[in-house]
Each structure stands twice: as structure tokens, then as C-alpha cells.
Coordinates of C-alpha atoms in Angstrom, one line a residue:
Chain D
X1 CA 155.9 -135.5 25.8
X2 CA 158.5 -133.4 24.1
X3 CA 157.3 -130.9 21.4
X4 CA 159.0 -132.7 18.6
X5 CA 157.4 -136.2 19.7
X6 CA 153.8 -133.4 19.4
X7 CA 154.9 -132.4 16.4
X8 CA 154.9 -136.2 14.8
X9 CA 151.4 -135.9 15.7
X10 CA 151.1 -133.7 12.5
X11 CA 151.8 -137.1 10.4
X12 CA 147.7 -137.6 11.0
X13 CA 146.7 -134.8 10.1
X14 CA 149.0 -135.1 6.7
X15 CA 146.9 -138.4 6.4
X16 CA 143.4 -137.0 6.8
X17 CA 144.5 -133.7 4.1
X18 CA 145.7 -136.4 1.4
X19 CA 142.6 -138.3 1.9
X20 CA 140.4 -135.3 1.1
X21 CA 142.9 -134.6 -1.5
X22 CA 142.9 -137.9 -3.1
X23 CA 138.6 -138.1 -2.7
X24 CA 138.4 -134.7 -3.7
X25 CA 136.7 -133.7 -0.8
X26 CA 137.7 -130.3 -0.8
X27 CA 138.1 -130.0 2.6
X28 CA 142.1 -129.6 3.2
X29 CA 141.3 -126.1 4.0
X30 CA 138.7 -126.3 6.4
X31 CA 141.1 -129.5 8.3
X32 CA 144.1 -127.4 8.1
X33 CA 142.3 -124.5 10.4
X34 CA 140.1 -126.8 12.6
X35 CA 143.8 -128.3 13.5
X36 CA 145.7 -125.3 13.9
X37 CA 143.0 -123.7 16.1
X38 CA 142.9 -126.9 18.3
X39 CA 146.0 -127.0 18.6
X40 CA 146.2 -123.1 19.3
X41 CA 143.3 -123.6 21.4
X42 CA 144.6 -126.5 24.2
X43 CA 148.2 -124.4 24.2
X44 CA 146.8 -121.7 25.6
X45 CA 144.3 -123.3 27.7
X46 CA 146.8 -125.3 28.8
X47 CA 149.1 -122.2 29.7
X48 CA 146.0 -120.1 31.6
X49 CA 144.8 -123.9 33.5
X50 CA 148.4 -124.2 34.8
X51 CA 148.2 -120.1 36.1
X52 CA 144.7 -120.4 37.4
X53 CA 146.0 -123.8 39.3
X54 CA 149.1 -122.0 40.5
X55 CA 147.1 -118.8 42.1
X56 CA 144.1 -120.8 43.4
X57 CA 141.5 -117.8 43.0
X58 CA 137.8 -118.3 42.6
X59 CA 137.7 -115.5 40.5
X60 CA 139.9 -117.1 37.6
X61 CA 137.7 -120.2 37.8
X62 CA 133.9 -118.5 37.2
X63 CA 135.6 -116.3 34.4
X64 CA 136.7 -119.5 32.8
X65 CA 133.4 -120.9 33.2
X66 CA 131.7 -117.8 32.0
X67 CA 133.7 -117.8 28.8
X68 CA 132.9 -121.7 28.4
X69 CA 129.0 -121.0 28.7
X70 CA 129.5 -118.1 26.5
X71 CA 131.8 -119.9 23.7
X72 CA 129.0 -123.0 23.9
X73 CA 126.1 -121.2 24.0
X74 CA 127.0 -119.3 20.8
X75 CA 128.0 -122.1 19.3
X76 CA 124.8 -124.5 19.9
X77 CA 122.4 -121.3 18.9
X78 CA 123.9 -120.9 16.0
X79 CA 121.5 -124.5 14.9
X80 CA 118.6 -121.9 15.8
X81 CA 118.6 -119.7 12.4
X82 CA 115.8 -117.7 12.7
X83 CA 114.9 -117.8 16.3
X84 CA 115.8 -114.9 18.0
X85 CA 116.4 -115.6 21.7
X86 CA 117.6 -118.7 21.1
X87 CA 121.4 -117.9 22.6
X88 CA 120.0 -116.5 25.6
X89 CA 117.9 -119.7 26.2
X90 CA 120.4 -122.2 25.8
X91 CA 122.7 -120.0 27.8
X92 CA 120.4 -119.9 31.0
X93 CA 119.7 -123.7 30.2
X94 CA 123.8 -124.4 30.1
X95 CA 124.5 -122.3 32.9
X96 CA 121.9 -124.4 35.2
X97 CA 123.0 -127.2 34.7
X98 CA 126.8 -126.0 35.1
X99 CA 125.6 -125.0 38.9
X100 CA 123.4 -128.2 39.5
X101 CA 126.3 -130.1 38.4
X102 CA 128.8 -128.2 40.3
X103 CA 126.2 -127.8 43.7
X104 CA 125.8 -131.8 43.6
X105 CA 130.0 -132.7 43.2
X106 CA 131.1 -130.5 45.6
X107 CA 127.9 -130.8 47.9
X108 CA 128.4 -134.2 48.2
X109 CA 131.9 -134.1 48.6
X110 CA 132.3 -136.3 45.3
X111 CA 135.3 -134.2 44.0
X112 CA 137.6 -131.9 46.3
X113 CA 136.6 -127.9 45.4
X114 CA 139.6 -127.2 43.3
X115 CA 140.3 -125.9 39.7
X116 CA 141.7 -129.3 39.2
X117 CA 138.9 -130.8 39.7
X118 CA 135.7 -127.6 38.9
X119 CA 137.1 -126.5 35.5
X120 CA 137.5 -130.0 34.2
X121 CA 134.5 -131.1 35.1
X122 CA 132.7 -127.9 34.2
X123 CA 134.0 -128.1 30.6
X124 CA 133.1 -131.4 29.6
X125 CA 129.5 -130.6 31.4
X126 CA 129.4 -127.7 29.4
X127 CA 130.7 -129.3 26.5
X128 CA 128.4 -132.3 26.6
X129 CA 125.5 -129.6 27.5
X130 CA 126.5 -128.0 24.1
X131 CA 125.9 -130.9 21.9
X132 CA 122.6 -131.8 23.5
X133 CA 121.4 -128.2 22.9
X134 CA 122.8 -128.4 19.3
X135 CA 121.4 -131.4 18.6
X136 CA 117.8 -130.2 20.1
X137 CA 117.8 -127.2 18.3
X138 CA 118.3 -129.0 15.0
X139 CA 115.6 -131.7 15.6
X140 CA 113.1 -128.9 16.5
X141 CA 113.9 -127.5 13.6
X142 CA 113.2 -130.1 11.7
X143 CA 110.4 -131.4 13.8
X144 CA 108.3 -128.5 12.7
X145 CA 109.0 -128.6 9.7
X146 CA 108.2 -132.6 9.0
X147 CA 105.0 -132.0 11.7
X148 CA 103.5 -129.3 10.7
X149 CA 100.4 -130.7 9.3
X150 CA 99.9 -132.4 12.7
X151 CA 101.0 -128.9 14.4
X152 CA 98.5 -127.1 12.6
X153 CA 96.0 -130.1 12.7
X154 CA 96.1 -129.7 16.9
X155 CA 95.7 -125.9 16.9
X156 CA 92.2 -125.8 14.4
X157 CA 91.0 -128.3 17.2
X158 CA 91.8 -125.7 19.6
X159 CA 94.7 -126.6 21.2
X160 CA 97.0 -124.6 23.4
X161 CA 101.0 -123.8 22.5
X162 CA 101.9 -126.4 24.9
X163 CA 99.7 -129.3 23.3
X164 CA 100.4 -128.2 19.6
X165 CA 103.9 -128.7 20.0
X166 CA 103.8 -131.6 22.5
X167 CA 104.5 -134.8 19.8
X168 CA 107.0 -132.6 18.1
X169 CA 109.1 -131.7 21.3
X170 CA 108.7 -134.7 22.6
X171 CA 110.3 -136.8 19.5
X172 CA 112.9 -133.8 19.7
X173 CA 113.8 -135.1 23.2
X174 CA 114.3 -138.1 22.3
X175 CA 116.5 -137.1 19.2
X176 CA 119.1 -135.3 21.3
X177 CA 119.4 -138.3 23.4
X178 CA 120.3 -140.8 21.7
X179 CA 124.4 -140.5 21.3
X180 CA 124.2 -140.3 25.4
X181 CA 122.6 -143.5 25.3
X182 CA 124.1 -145.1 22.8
X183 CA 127.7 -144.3 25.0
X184 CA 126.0 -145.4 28.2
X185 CA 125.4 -148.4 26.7
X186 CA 128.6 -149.4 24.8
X187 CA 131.4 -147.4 27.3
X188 CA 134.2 -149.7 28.5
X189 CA 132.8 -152.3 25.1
X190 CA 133.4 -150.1 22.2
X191 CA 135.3 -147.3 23.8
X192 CA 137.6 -146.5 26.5
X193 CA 136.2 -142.5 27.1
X194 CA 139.0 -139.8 27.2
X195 CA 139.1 -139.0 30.9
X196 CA 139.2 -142.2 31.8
X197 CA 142.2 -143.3 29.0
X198 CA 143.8 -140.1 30.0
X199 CA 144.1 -141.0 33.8
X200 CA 145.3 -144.4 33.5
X201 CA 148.1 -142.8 30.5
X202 CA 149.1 -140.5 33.5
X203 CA 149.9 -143.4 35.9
X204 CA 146.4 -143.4 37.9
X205 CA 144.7 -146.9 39.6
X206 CA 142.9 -147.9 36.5
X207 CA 139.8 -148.8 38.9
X208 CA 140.1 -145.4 40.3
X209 CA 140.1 -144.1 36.9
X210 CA 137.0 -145.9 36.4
X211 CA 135.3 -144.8 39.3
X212 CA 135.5 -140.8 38.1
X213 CA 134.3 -142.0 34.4
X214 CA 131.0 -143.8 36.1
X215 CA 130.2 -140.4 37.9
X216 CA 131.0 -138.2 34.7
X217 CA 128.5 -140.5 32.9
X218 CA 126.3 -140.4 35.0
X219 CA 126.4 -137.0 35.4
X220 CA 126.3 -136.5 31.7
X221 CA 123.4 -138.3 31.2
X222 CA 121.5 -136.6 34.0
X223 CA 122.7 -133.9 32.6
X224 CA 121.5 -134.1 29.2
X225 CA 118.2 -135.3 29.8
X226 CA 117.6 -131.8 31.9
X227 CA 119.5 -129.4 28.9
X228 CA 116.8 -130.9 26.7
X229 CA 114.1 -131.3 28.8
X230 CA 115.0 -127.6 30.1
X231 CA 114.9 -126.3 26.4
X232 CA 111.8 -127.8 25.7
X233 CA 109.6 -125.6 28.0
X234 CA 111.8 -122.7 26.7
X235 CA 111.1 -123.2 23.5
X236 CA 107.6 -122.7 22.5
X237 CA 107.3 -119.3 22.2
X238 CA 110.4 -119.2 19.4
X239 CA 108.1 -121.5 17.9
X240 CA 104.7 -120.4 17.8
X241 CA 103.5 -116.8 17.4
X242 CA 101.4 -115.3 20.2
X243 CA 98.0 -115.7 18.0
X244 CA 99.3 -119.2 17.8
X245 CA 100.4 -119.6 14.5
X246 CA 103.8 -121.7 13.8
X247 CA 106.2 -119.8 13.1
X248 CA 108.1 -119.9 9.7
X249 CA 111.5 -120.1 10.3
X250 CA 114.3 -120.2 7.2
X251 CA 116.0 -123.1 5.9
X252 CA 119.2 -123.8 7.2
Chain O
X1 CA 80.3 -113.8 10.6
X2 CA 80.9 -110.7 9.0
X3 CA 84.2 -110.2 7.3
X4 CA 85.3 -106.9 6.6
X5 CA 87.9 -105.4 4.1
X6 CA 90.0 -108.7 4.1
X7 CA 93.6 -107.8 3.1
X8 CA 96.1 -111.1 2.7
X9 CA 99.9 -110.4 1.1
X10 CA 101.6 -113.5 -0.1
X11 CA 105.4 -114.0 -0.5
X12 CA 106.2 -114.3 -4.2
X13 CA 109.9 -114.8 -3.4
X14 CA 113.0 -115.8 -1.1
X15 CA 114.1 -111.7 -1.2
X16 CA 111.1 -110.9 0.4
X17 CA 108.5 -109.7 -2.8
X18 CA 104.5 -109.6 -1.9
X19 CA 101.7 -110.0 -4.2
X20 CA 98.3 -108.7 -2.7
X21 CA 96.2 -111.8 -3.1
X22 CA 93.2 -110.1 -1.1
X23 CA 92.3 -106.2 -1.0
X24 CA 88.8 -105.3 0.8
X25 CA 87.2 -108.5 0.8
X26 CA 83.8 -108.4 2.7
X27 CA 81.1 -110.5 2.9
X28 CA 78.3 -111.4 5.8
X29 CA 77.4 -114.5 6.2
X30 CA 73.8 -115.0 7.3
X31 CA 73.7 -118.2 9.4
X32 CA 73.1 -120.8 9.4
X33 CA 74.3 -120.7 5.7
X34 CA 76.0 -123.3 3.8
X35 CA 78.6 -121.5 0.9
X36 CA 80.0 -122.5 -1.8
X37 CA 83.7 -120.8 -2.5
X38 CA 84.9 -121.5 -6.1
X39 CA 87.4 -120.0 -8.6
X40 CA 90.7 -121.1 -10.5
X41 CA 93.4 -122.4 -8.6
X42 CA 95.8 -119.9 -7.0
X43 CA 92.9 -117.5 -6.1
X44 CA 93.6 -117.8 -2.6
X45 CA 90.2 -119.9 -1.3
X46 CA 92.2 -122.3 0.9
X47 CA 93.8 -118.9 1.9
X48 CA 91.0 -117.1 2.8
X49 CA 89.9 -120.0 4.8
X50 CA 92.7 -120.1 7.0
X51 CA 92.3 -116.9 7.7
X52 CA 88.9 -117.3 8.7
X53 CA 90.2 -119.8 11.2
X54 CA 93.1 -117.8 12.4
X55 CA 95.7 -119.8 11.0
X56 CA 96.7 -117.5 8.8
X57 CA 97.7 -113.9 9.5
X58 CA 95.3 -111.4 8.6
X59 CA 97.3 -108.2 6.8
X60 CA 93.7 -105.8 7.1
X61 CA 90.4 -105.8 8.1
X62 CA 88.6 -107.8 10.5
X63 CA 86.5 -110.8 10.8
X64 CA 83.6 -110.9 13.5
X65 CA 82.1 -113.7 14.7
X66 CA 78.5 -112.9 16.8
X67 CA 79.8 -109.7 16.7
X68 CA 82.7 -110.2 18.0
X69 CA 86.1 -109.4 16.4
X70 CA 88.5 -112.4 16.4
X71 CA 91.2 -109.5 17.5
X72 CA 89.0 -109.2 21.0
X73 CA 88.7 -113.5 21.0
X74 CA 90.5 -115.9 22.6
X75 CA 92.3 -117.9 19.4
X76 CA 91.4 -121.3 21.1
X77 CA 88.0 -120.4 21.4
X78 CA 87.9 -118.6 18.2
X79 CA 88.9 -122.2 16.2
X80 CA 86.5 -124.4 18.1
X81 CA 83.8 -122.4 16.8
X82 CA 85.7 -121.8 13.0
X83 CA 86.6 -124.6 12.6
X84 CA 88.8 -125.5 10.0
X85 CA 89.3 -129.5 7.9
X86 CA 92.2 -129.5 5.7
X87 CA 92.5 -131.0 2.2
X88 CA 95.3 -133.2 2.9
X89 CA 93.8 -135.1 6.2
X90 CA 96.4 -135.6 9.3
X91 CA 96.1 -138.4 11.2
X92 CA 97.4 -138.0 14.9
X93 CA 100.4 -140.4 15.6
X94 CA 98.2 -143.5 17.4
X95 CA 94.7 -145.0 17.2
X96 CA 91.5 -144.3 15.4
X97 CA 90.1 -143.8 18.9
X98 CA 92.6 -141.7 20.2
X99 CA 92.6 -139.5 17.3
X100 CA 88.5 -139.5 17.9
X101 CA 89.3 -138.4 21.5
X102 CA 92.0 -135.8 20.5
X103 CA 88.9 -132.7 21.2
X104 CA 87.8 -134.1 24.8
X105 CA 91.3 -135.0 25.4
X106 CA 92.4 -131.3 24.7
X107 CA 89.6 -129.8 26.6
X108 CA 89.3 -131.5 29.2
X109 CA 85.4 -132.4 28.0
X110 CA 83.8 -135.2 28.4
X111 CA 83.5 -137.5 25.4
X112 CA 80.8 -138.0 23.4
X113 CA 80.9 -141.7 22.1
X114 CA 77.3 -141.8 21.4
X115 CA 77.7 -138.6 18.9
X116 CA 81.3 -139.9 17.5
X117 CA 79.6 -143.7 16.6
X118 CA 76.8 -141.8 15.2
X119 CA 78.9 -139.9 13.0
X120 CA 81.5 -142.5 12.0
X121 CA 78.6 -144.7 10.7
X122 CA 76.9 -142.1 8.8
X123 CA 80.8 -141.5 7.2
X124 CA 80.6 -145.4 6.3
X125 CA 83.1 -145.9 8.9
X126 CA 80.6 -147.8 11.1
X127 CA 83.1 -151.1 10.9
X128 CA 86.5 -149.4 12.0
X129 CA 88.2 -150.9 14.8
X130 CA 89.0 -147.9 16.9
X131 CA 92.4 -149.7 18.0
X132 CA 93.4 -149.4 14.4
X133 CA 96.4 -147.3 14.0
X134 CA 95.2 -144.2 12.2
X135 CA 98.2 -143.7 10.1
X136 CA 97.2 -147.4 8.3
X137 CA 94.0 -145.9 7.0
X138 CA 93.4 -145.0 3.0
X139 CA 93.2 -141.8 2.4
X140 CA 89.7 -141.5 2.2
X141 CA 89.1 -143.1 5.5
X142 CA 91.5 -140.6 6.8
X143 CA 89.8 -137.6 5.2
X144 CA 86.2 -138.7 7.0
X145 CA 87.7 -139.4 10.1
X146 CA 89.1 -136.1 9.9
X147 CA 85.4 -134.7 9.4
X148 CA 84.5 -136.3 12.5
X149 CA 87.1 -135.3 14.7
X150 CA 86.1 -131.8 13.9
X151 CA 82.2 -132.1 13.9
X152 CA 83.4 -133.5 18.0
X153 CA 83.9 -129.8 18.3
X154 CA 80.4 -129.2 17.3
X155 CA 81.7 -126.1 15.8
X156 CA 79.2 -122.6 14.7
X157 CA 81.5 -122.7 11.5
X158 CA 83.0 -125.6 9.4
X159 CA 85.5 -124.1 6.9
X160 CA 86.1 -127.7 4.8
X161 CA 88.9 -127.4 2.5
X162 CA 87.4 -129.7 -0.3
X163 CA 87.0 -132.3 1.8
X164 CA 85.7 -134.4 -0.5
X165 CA 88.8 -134.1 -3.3
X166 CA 90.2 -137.5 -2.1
X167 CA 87.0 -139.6 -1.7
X168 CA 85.4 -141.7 -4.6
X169 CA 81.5 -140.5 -5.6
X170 CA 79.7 -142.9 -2.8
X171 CA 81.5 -141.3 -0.3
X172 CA 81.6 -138.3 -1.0
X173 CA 77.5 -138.3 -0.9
X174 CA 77.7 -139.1 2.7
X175 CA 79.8 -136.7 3.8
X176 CA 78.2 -134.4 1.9
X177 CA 74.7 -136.1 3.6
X178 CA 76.1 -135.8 6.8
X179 CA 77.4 -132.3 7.1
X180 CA 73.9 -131.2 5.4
X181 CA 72.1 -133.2 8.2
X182 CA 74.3 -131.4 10.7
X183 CA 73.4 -127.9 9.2
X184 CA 69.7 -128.5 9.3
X185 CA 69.8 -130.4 12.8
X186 CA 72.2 -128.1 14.4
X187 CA 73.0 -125.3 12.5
X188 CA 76.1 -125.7 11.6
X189 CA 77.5 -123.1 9.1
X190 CA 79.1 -124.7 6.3
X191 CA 82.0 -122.8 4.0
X192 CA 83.1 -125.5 1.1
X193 CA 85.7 -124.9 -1.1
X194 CA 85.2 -127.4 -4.0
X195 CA 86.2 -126.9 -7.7
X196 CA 83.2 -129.2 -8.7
X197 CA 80.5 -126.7 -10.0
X198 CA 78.2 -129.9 -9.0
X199 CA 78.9 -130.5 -6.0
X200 CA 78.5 -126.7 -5.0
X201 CA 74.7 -127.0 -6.9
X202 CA 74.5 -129.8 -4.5
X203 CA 75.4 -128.8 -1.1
X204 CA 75.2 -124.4 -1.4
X205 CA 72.5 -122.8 -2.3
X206 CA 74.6 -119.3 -1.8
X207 CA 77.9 -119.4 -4.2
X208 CA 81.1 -117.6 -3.3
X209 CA 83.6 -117.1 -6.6
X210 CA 87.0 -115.5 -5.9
X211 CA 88.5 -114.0 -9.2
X212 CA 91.0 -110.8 -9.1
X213 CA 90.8 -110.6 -4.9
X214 CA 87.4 -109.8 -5.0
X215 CA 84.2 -112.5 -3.9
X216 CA 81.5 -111.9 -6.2
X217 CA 78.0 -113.9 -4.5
X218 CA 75.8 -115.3 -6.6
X219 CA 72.5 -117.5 -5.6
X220 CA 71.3 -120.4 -6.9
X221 CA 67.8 -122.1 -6.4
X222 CA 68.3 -125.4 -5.0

């Protein structure tokens, strides 16, 4: 694609400003930057993936990683006003599952151990990581507050942390879930999913293609289930006080 | 229980502003007793309450129960022997039964169906299907099957946030029967907050009003 034929691409954009215009959404300014840094953003990955694929070094490839866990666990703790530790949590969470993911592909040989194939991988399990933490965070969140008569109904019969908070975390499980469910079940009905649409536009066996979007789903849900399931036992004590007491934490 | 030079500080505001709702509150409690808390509203009895169940922080003093400072206490063990029944009843998300099993179920005890039939029927909950869905019950029904869930505990201490507020004047004589009957039969300590100078004739012989942060006891011949 030539830069000009990119820079048609611009024409949406025009579109979704004059739309907030028109409505009076007042949100030009915040779709003006959230498209500029995109597009600032995928240049220069795009620039430092075709370096890191030219030298080959291992060291390239964990810093890249590193930065990803960083950038997404900042980004998913900043759901968790109020609970300090929360970035350090979903950090350790994200980072596991980046090296169960990674330990399982390459272990069993399911993709070849190069940065074509490890970083990615490793950003949309990061990425997809991300918004399951997010979306845990704020469901907790709200979980203690809309349950916080049954909360504090559990710990005056005497209950533990871990039973107190059981119901709540459990529904917040559940919560974060759902859009990975929903895609499993309407992928290849509703939508074609990027990596697959994006192998098949660059010339690849559409069946092949397909195979490499089964084992990202799959791997996505698995994946998700665990970031949540992982937070979950993290979480208790950024909920509760050590006399057990819920914590009040502020509005968002 | 003893409590000693109670001190609770409430927010007033988002920027962080305290009021001193309590400053060197003490009382001993003489058990088994059966009190009465009253005052006007904003006084701070459902506060002091919670406190006396832990479920509140505690800015000063102490509160010792046998002697024993709830600082030095395990906090589980602490609540099943304070234990506290809110205003506003919560129902466990399933069934009557399970929500009647909620205390064996969360220490690993053994349930006493014999005791929680007992006590249902002296609520006038004799009838209830326990496969009822505990969220479908009035308010009321709620509120007593609340009482029982805690009496399951058989706690030293029942702190009852006025328990009766929601029920109409039939029922409200048998709970107030039944946690009598459980005072004199096992010596239950009962703390009510009620704003019904009645009722408090009724069920305390020993009255506690809360005016300015300070209790002031008074006793009345029953």
C-alpha cells in the first residue's frame, strides 16, 4: 500500500469527527489524538518489528514484551482507583500467562520460535490479557459496591476473606468473560477476526489462515479464563482490610 | 463486655472533614442483659453497634469481651459471639434453606435443623418451603429469617439493629418473644436499638440513650 492510498484512509476518520460534530458529541478532540497516536503508534512499531526481525536477537524480543506487559498493565490498573497494588497484580497476572502461553506454542512446536511468530502472538495475548483484567477490575468494583450488604452480611456470620467475597468474585468472573464468549461463539458468523482477515489479504491458504485463528482463540479464551481467575485470588486483600472490614474504595 | 473510652470519627465530606460522633464512651454490660439503645437519629446507635461487632473501625478505646480485648481476638470468632442483625435484612443469593445453612456451611459445623425449625416456627415462619428462593420473600419474612440465621450462631451477644422496624405489630411480638425466650433459656445478651420507647419498656429493663456522644443508663422496672 503506498502512503497516499494510507493517507485516503483519513477520509474515515473525517467521517467519524463530522459525526461528533454534527451530534455534538464533543469528541473531535479526543478522535483526532486517539488517531494520530495509532497511527504514530503502528509506524513505529512497524519500523522497530522490521529491525528486531532483521537482527534476530532474543534480547529485542523480551524488551518488547516487557514494554507490552508494562504499557497493559498500567493501562488495565488504571480501572483499580483506589487499590494500591493493583498494577503490580495485574502485571504478575499478565506476565504469567505471557510465559504459559509462550511455554505451550513453542513447547509444542505449534509456532516456529521466531519474532515473527513470539511478538505477534505475545501482543494480542497481552492485549487480550489487558481487557480481561480491565474488565475484572471494573466489575469488582462494582461488585462491592452493589454486594456490600451481602459482603458484610457473610462477615457478622463469621466468615473468612475468602467466603465474604466468594459471590461477588465469582459474578466478577463471569463479567470479564463474556465478550470472549460471545466471540467464540459467533467468530467466522458475525466476524472474520483480524489475524485471520489479515493472512488471507496477504495471499495465505485461507484454511491455513484459519487454522492459526482456531489456536489464537483458543488460546485466548484459555487465556482469559486464567487472567481472571488468577486476579481473583489476588485480589482479596485490595479488598478487605486485615480486621476484615471491606474496604471503601472512591468512585470512579 | 466492657467497653471503654469509645472514640468513632465520621466523614462529614468528600475533602476529607471528621466530626467526632463518639468521645469516651464506656459502659459494662452485666450479662446476660438485655439493653435498650435509644436517641434521635444521627446519634450514631447503628454506629456504635457495628463497632461492637467489628465492622466498623474503632478510632479509641477498646471493647472486651470475657475479658478479652477484641484487639487480642480472632475477628471471626469475635462476630460469632457479637453478633450483629442489620436493619435492612440480606438475603443470600439462593434458598430459604441455604441461607439457613449459611453458619454450618461457613464453619464447617454441623447443622442444627432441630434448633432452625424450632426457631422459624416461633418467627411464624413454621410454613416456609425451604426451597423457596430467599430473595422472593416480603420484607418481613426476610427480616426474621435473618434473626434466625444469626441465633444459628447461638451467639453471647446479639446487637439487633431494630430488627423489628419492618415487621407489622403481630410479628414483631414474636420476635420480640423469641429473642426474650432465648435470653432467659440461654443467655443470650441482647443490645436493641429501637426508636419505639414501648417496645424498649417491653423487651429492656436497662435503657441506653445516646445524646451529644455520651450513653447516659437509666433503669426501668419491668
Amino acid at each position: 500500500m503506498t502512503l497516499l492510498a494510507l493517507s485516503f484512509t483519513l477520509v474515515f476518520v473525517f467521517i467519524t469527527m463530522f459525526v461528533s460534530y454534527w451530534k455534538k458529541l464533543d469528541l473531535e478532540r479526543s478522535i483526532a489524538i486517539s488517531c494520530i497516536r495509532a497511527a504514530v503508534q503502528l509506524l513505529a512499531i512497524g519500523y522497530v518489528l522490521h529491525y528486531v526481525f532483521e537482527t534476530d536477537h532474543i534480547g529485542f524480543i523480551v524488551a518488547i514484551i516487557g514494554v507490552m506487559i508494562a504499557v497493559a498493565s498500567w493501562n488495565a490498573a488504571k480501572r483499580g482507583k483506589g487499590m494500591s497494588g493493583v498494577f503490580w497484580r495485574i502485571a504478575l497476572t499478565i506476565a504469567s500467562m505471557e510465559a504459559f502461553m509462550m511455554l505451550f506454542l513453542l513447547g509444542l512446536g505449534l509456532i516456529e520460535p521466531t519474532p515473527q511468530y513470539i511478538i505477534p502472538l505475545s501482543g494480542m495475548t497481552i492485549g487480550n490479557a489487558m481487557v480481561v483484567a480491565g474488565l475484572f477490575t471494573t466489575s469488582v468494583r462494582r461488585e462491592l459496591a452493589s454486594s456490600r450488604g451481602e459482603i458484610e452480611t457473610l462477615l457478622a456470620l463469621g466468615a473468612s476473606t475468602g467466603q465474604a467475597l466468594q459471590g461477588a468474585l465469582k459474578r466478577a468472573v463471569k463479567f470479564s468473560l463474556i465478550p470472549t464468549i460471545d466471540s467464540l461463539k459467533t467468530v467466522g458468523l458475525v466476524q472474520l477476526p483480524g489475524m485471520m482477515t489479515g493472512m488471507i489479504i496477504a495471499g495465505a491458504d485461507p484454511v491455513e489462515a484459519v487454522r492459526y485463528q482456531i489456536l489464537i482463540l483458543f488460546s485466548h479464551a484459555a487465556s482469559a479464563a486464567m487472567t481472571s481467575m488468577l486476579l481473583s485470588m489476588l485480589y482479596p486483600k485490595l479488598l478487605m482490610t486485615r480486621d476484615l472490614r471491606v474496604r471503601q474504595l472512591p468512585e470512579d | 463486655m466492657e467497653i471503654e473510652g469509645l472514640g468513632k470519627r465520621i466523614a462529614t465530606d468528600e475533602a476529607g472533614g471528621l466530626r467526632t460522633l463518639f468521645h469516651g464512651l464506656s459502659a459494662v454490660i452485666r450479662e446476660p442483659a438485655s439493653i435498650a439503645v435509644m436517641g434521635a437519629s444521627g446519634q450514631g446507635k447503628s454506629t456504635l453497634l457495628r463497632m461492637l461487632a467489628c465492622l466498623e473501625t474503632i478510632d479509641e478505646g477498646d471493647v472486651r469481651l470475657n475479658g478479652q480485648s477484641f484487639r487480642q481476638s480472632d475477628i471471626r470468632e469475635w462476630r460469632m459471639d457479637v453478633s450483629y442483625v442489620a436493619q435492612q435484612a440480606v438475603m443470600l443469593p439462593g434458598t430459604v434453606d441455604f441461607n439457613l445453612r449459611t453458619v454450618s456451611r461457613l464453619h464447617g459445623a454441623t447443622y442444627e435443623e432441630r434448633l432452625a425449625s424450632e426457631l422459624m416456627e416461633r418467627c411464624g415462619l413454621g410454613g416456609m418451603p425451604g426451597a423457596k428462593q430467599a430473595t422472593e420473600l416480603s420484607g418481613g419474612e426476610k427480616q426474621r429469617l435473618a434473626l434466625v440465621r444469626s441465633l444459628l450462631l447461638r451467639p453471647q451477644v446479639l446487637l439487633l439493629d431494630e430488627v423489628t422496624a419492618s415487621l407489622d405489630e403481630e410479628n414483631s411480638r414474636y420476635v420480640e418473644e423469641l429473642l426474650l425466650e432465648r435470653h432467659r433459656s440461654e443467655g443470650t445478651t441482647l443490645i436493641w436499638v429501637t426508636h419505639q420507647p414501648e417496645q424498649a419498656h417491653r423487651v429492656a429493663p436497662v435503657h441506653w440513650t445516646l445524646a451529644g456522644g455520651r450513653i447516659t443508663e437509666s433503669g426501668v422496672a419491668r
